[in-house]
mmCIF file of C-alpha atoms in Angstrom:
data_model
loop_
_atom_site.group_PDB
_atom_site.id
_atom_site.type_symbol
_atom_site.label_atom_id
_atom_site.label_comp_id
_atom_site.label_asym_id
_atom_site.label_seq_id
_atom_site.Cartn_x
_atom_site.Cartn_y
_atom_site.Cartn_z
ATOM 1 C CA ALA A 28 -0.079 0.136 0.553
ATOM 2 C CA GLN A 29 1.026 3.643 -0.623
ATOM 3 C CA THR A 30 2.032 5.983 2.298
ATOM 4 C CA VAL A 31 2.866 8.999 2.408
ATOM 5 C CA THR A 32 5.405 10.773 4.905
ATOM 6 C CA GLN A 33 5.868 14.443 6.428
ATOM 7 C CA SER A 34 8.642 14.533 8.765
ATOM 8 C CA GLN A 35 8.000 18.070 10.408
ATOM 9 C CA PRO A 36 5.333 18.191 12.721
ATOM 10 C CA GLU A 37 5.647 21.892 12.422
ATOM 11 C CA MET A 38 7.630 24.775 11.129
ATOM 12 C CA SER A 39 8.244 28.591 11.359
ATOM 13 C CA VAL A 40 9.124 31.252 9.057
ATOM 14 C CA GLN A 41 9.736 34.605 9.147
ATOM 15 C CA GLU A 42 7.382 37.089 6.834
ATOM 16 C CA ALA A 43 9.209 37.192 3.333
ATOM 17 C CA GLU A 44 11.512 34.622 3.750
ATOM 18 C CA THR A 45 11.210 31.254 1.939
ATOM 19 C CA VAL A 46 10.193 27.943 3.614
ATOM 20 C CA THR A 47 10.494 24.128 2.778
ATOM 21 C CA LEU A 48 8.013 21.956 3.474
ATOM 22 C CA SER A 49 9.106 17.930 3.103
ATOM 23 C CA CYS A 50 7.303 14.863 2.002
ATOM 24 C CA THR A 51 8.335 11.200 1.165
ATOM 25 C CA TYR A 52 6.146 8.975 -0.262
ATOM 26 C CA ASP A 53 6.430 4.888 -1.182
ATOM 27 C CA THR A 54 5.175 2.990 -4.264
ATOM 28 C CA SER A 55 5.468 0.973 -6.740
ATOM 29 C CA GLU A 56 3.598 2.809 -9.497
ATOM 30 C CA SER A 57 5.592 4.768 -12.111
ATOM 31 C CA ASP A 58 2.242 6.658 -12.899
ATOM 32 C CA TYR A 59 0.713 8.990 -10.301
ATOM 33 C CA TYR A 60 -0.218 12.150 -8.955
ATOM 34 C CA LEU A 61 1.297 14.238 -6.133
ATOM 35 C CA PHE A 62 -0.624 17.089 -4.485
ATOM 36 C CA TRP A 63 -0.303 19.484 -1.779
ATOM 37 C CA TYR A 64 -3.306 20.919 0.153
ATOM 38 C CA LYS A 65 -3.613 23.860 2.340
ATOM 39 C CA GLN A 66 -5.978 23.755 5.492
ATOM 40 C CA PRO A 67 -6.158 27.236 7.077
ATOM 41 C CA PRO A 68 -7.364 27.230 10.746
ATOM 42 C CA SER A 69 -11.096 26.769 10.683
ATOM 43 C CA ARG A 70 -11.161 26.909 7.086
ATOM 44 C CA GLN A 71 -11.512 24.761 4.169
ATOM 45 C CA MET A 72 -8.743 22.729 2.744
ATOM 46 C CA ILE A 73 -7.822 23.416 -1.054
ATOM 47 C CA LEU A 74 -5.225 22.711 -3.185
ATOM 48 C CA VAL A 75 -2.106 24.386 -3.783
ATOM 49 C CA ILE A 76 0.239 22.538 -6.174
ATOM 50 C CA ARG A 77 -0.029 19.119 -8.186
ATOM 51 C CA GLN A 78 2.414 17.771 -9.669
ATOM 52 C CA GLU A 79 2.027 14.599 -12.647
ATOM 53 C CA ALA A 80 4.800 11.646 -11.802
ATOM 54 C CA TYR A 81 5.354 11.812 -15.608
ATOM 55 C CA LYS A 82 6.348 15.067 -15.934
ATOM 56 C CA GLN A 83 9.639 16.000 -15.180
ATOM 57 C CA GLN A 84 9.239 20.017 -14.918
ATOM 58 C CA ASN A 85 8.853 20.583 -11.338
ATOM 59 C CA ALA A 86 5.101 22.653 -10.803
ATOM 60 C CA THR A 87 4.820 26.043 -9.939
ATOM 61 C CA GLU A 88 2.120 28.550 -8.979
ATOM 62 C CA ASN A 89 3.190 31.715 -8.361
ATOM 63 C CA ARG A 90 5.140 31.604 -4.757
ATOM 64 C CA PHE A 91 4.546 28.018 -4.525
ATOM 65 C CA SER A 92 6.618 25.559 -5.931
ATOM 66 C CA VAL A 93 7.860 22.041 -5.817
ATOM 67 C CA ASN A 94 10.798 19.702 -5.883
ATOM 68 C CA PHE A 95 9.526 16.831 -7.246
ATOM 69 C CA GLN A 96 12.440 14.075 -6.905
ATOM 70 C CA LYS A 97 11.079 10.807 -8.486
ATOM 71 C CA ALA A 98 13.792 8.130 -7.791
ATOM 72 C CA ALA A 99 13.951 9.413 -4.642
ATOM 73 C CA LYS A 100 10.498 9.805 -4.057
ATOM 74 C CA SER A 101 10.632 13.145 -2.724
ATOM 75 C CA PHE A 102 8.095 16.083 -3.175
ATOM 76 C CA SER A 103 8.778 18.754 -0.626
ATOM 77 C CA LEU A 104 6.858 22.300 -1.496
ATOM 78 C CA LYS A 105 8.725 25.416 -1.284
ATOM 79 C CA ILE A 106 6.715 28.680 -0.266
ATOM 80 C CA SER A 107 8.809 31.993 -1.171
ATOM 81 C CA ASP A 108 8.156 35.385 0.393
ATOM 82 C CA SER A 109 5.868 33.911 2.601
ATOM 83 C CA GLN A 110 3.044 35.842 3.930
ATOM 84 C CA LEU A 111 0.592 35.534 6.924
ATOM 85 C CA GLY A 112 -2.100 34.411 4.849
ATOM 86 C CA ASP A 113 0.120 31.152 4.577
ATOM 87 C CA ALA A 114 -0.124 30.201 7.982
ATOM 88 C CA ALA A 115 -2.199 26.401 7.804
ATOM 89 C CA MET A 116 -1.798 23.030 7.943
ATOM 90 C CA TYR A 117 -0.083 21.758 4.942
ATOM 91 C CA PHE A 118 -0.892 18.044 3.757
ATOM 92 C CA CYS A 119 0.930 15.996 0.997
ATOM 93 C CA ALA A 120 -0.920 13.434 -0.731
ATOM 94 C CA TYR A 121 -0.362 10.717 -3.222
ATOM 95 C CA MET A 122 -3.042 9.330 -6.030
ATOM 96 C CA GLY A 123 -1.890 6.400 -7.885
ATOM 97 C CA GLY A 124 -5.075 4.268 -8.268
ATOM 98 C CA ASN A 125 -7.970 6.053 -7.616
ATOM 99 C CA LYS A 126 -7.561 6.773 -3.776
ATOM 100 C CA LEU A 127 -5.890 9.680 -2.006
ATOM 101 C CA VAL A 128 -3.176 9.213 0.459
ATOM 102 C CA PHE A 129 -2.612 11.911 2.812
ATOM 103 C CA GLY A 130 0.614 12.175 5.233
ATOM 104 C CA ALA A 131 0.137 13.448 8.609
ATOM 105 C CA GLY A 132 0.306 17.088 7.750
ATOM 106 C CA THR A 133 2.939 19.890 8.727
ATOM 107 C CA ILE A 134 1.866 23.053 10.707
ATOM 108 C CA LEU A 135 3.241 26.268 9.271
ATOM 109 C CA ARG A 136 3.402 29.211 11.315
ATOM 110 C CA VAL A 137 4.158 32.650 9.572
ATOM 111 C CA LYS A 138 5.878 35.360 12.450
ATOM 112 C CA SER A 139 5.663 38.494 11.402
ATOM 113 C CA GLU B 17 -23.950 28.955 -2.801
ATOM 114 C CA THR B 18 -21.009 27.692 -4.473
ATOM 115 C CA GLY B 19 -18.481 24.898 -3.899
ATOM 116 C CA VAL B 20 -19.000 22.036 -1.138
ATOM 117 C CA THR B 21 -21.071 22.647 1.843
ATOM 118 C CA GLN B 22 -21.407 20.802 5.044
ATOM 119 C CA THR B 23 -24.291 20.809 7.950
ATOM 120 C CA PRO B 24 -24.115 20.994 10.814
ATOM 121 C CA ARG B 25 -20.618 22.736 11.500
ATOM 122 C CA HIS B 26 -20.252 21.365 15.060
ATOM 123 C CA LEU B 27 -22.468 18.693 16.325
ATOM 124 C CA VAL B 28 -22.415 17.206 20.087
ATOM 125 C CA MET B 29 -23.982 14.019 20.621
ATOM 126 C CA GLY B 30 -24.230 11.303 22.992
ATOM 127 C CA MET B 31 -23.391 7.396 22.775
ATOM 128 C CA THR B 32 -26.999 6.794 22.253
ATOM 129 C CA ASN B 33 -28.104 9.212 19.372
ATOM 130 C CA LYS B 34 -28.851 9.274 16.117
ATOM 131 C CA LYS B 35 -27.723 12.081 14.321
ATOM 132 C CA SER B 36 -27.016 12.789 10.358
ATOM 133 C CA LEU B 37 -24.150 15.010 8.807
ATOM 134 C CA LYS B 38 -25.231 16.374 5.356
ATOM 135 C CA CYS B 39 -22.788 17.521 2.331
ATOM 136 C CA GLU B 40 -23.782 19.537 -0.459
ATOM 137 C CA GLN B 41 -21.560 19.913 -3.907
ATOM 138 C CA HIS B 42 -22.619 22.508 -6.571
ATOM 139 C CA LEU B 43 -19.747 21.783 -8.388
ATOM 140 C CA GLY B 44 -21.982 19.100 -11.071
ATOM 141 C CA HIS B 45 -19.282 16.694 -9.848
ATOM 142 C CA ASN B 46 -19.824 12.853 -10.015
ATOM 143 C CA ALA B 47 -17.765 11.543 -7.485
ATOM 144 C CA MET B 48 -18.071 12.720 -3.502
ATOM 145 C CA TYR B 49 -15.818 11.053 -0.546
ATOM 146 C CA TRP B 50 -16.171 11.026 3.177
ATOM 147 C CA TYR B 51 -13.278 11.697 5.309
ATOM 148 C CA LYS B 52 -12.308 11.602 9.174
ATOM 149 C CA GLN B 53 -9.608 13.773 10.395
ATOM 150 C CA SER B 54 -8.171 13.233 13.715
ATOM 151 C CA ALA B 55 -5.802 14.901 15.438
ATOM 152 C CA LYS B 56 -2.511 14.136 14.581
ATOM 153 C CA LYS B 57 -2.859 11.409 12.113
ATOM 154 C CA PRO B 58 -3.569 11.607 8.407
ATOM 155 C CA LEU B 59 -6.696 12.059 6.593
ATOM 156 C CA GLU B 60 -8.728 8.716 6.746
ATOM 157 C CA LEU B 61 -10.926 7.805 3.319
ATOM 158 C CA MET B 62 -14.189 6.446 4.941
ATOM 159 C CA PHE B 63 -16.554 6.146 1.650
ATOM 160 C CA VAL B 64 -16.763 6.723 -1.767
ATOM 161 C CA TYR B 65 -19.541 7.044 -3.903
ATOM 162 C CA ASN B 66 -19.338 7.478 -7.902
ATOM 163 C CA PHE B 67 -22.533 8.204 -9.847
ATOM 164 C CA LYS B 68 -24.524 7.678 -6.700
ATOM 165 C CA GLU B 69 -23.318 4.063 -6.281
ATOM 166 C CA GLN B 70 -20.974 3.355 -3.333
ATOM 167 C CA THR B 71 -17.635 2.221 -5.053
ATOM 168 C CA GLU B 72 -15.538 2.076 -1.729
ATOM 169 C CA ASN B 73 -16.161 1.414 2.332
ATOM 170 C CA ASN B 74 -12.804 2.072 3.785
ATOM 171 C CA SER B 75 -13.531 -0.799 6.557
ATOM 172 C CA VAL B 76 -15.759 1.744 8.546
ATOM 173 C CA PRO B 77 -17.630 0.606 11.551
ATOM 174 C CA SER B 78 -21.270 -0.052 10.948
ATOM 175 C CA ARG B 79 -22.685 2.839 13.082
ATOM 176 C CA PHE B 80 -21.550 4.961 10.278
ATOM 177 C CA SER B 81 -24.004 4.470 7.481
ATOM 178 C CA PRO B 82 -23.500 6.490 4.192
ATOM 179 C CA GLU B 83 -26.418 7.600 2.042
ATOM 180 C CA CYS B 84 -26.288 9.339 -1.588
ATOM 181 C CA PRO B 85 -29.213 9.871 -2.741
ATOM 182 C CA ASN B 86 -27.937 11.912 -5.942
ATOM 183 C CA SER B 87 -24.825 13.466 -7.129
ATOM 184 C CA SER B 88 -25.029 16.423 -5.531
ATOM 185 C CA HIS B 89 -25.677 15.059 -2.150
ATOM 186 C CA LEU B 90 -24.086 12.921 0.536
ATOM 187 C CA PHE B 91 -25.103 11.855 4.159
ATOM 188 C CA LEU B 92 -23.406 10.183 6.892
ATOM 189 C CA HIS B 93 -25.614 8.793 9.291
ATOM 190 C CA LEU B 94 -24.316 8.153 12.827
ATOM 191 C CA HIS B 95 -25.738 5.979 15.502
ATOM 192 C CA THR B 96 -24.246 4.428 19.427
ATOM 193 C CA LEU B 97 -20.963 6.195 18.445
ATOM 194 C CA GLN B 98 -18.253 5.901 20.562
ATOM 195 C CA PRO B 99 -15.969 9.081 22.044
ATOM 196 C CA GLU B 100 -12.771 7.760 19.754
ATOM 197 C CA ASP B 101 -15.398 8.803 16.855
ATOM 198 C CA SER B 102 -15.259 12.575 17.315
ATOM 199 C CA ALA B 103 -13.030 14.250 14.735
ATOM 200 C CA LEU B 104 -13.399 16.330 12.116
ATOM 201 C CA TYR B 105 -15.664 14.993 8.978
ATOM 202 C CA LEU B 106 -14.725 16.195 5.821
ATOM 203 C CA CYS B 107 -16.888 16.080 2.467
ATOM 204 C CA ALA B 108 -15.367 16.116 -0.543
ATOM 205 C CA SER B 109 -16.192 15.825 -4.756
ATOM 206 C CA SER B 110 -14.167 15.691 -7.579
ATOM 207 C CA GLN B 111 -15.350 15.383 -11.668
ATOM 208 C CA ASP B 112 -15.021 11.545 -11.387
ATOM 209 C CA ARG B 113 -12.389 9.176 -9.521
ATOM 210 C CA GLY B 114 -9.634 9.933 -12.513
ATOM 211 C CA ARG B 115 -6.368 10.526 -10.889
ATOM 212 C CA SER B 116 -5.499 13.973 -11.848
ATOM 213 C CA ASN B 117 -8.756 15.267 -10.593
ATOM 214 C CA GLU B 118 -8.496 17.374 -7.614
ATOM 215 C CA GLN B 119 -10.708 16.913 -4.794
ATOM 216 C CA PHE B 120 -12.661 19.975 -3.677
ATOM 217 C CA PHE B 121 -13.397 19.994 0.110
ATOM 218 C CA GLY B 122 -16.314 21.228 2.224
ATOM 219 C CA PRO B 123 -15.508 23.042 5.566
ATOM 220 C CA GLY B 124 -16.020 19.995 7.741
ATOM 221 C CA THR B 125 -18.476 19.203 10.679
ATOM 222 C CA ARG B 126 -16.509 18.823 14.128
ATOM 223 C CA LEU B 127 -18.374 15.930 15.722
ATOM 224 C CA THR B 128 -17.911 15.356 19.855
ATOM 225 C CA VAL B 129 -19.232 11.868 21.243
ATOM 226 C CA LEU B 130 -19.903 12.404 24.770
#
C-alpha cells in the first residue's frame, strides 16, 4: 500500500522569507499524481499545487513551487516570500489508483 | 452557494443518539467522499460514491452509514458512536475518480461524542 510521510510536524518562517516543507512517499507505481493541500485554521482545505509523475518539470504556482525527485520519492513544497495568510496545516497527498492518500500534515506558522 | 457545503458545522452527541451529517456540492461533480480527520493523524478515507453508487468502504464500522441520494448530496448517518469517533468529518467531491482530478473539500463537521 502507498504511504505518505511528512517528517516535520511543525515549521516556522519569518514573513517574506522562504520555507520548504518535506514529503516522501512509498509506491511501486510509475504513473501517479502528487498534491499539496492547505488547510487554514477553521477553513476549508484547498489545493495548492499538483504534480504529474511523468512530467520531469517541477510544478509552480506563483509563490509555491515543488521539488519533485521521482527516484528518491520526494516531493517538497517551497513557499517563497511567505505571507501571514500562508499560516495553515499543509498536507502532502498521493494518488496512484483512484484513492487519495494523505500524510499527517505540517503546521506552518508565519511570524511577523 | 458555491463549492462544497456541510451541515452542521459542529455537533455534540451522546453515545445513544442518532444524528446525520449532510454534504452538498454545487460543482456538478460525479464523485463524493467522506473523510475522517483526527488530530495528528493523516486523513482517513471512509467512503466513496461515484455516480451515486458506493465504490469504496474503507473498513468503516457499521455505526457509520452513508447515503447518496443523488450526485449532489451525501449524508453520513451516525448511531451509537463511541468517544473515539470524535473528529472532524470532511466531505469532498471531484469530477470523477480520475487520478488527476482535484478533490474539493467542504469545511467539515466537528463532531464530539460524549
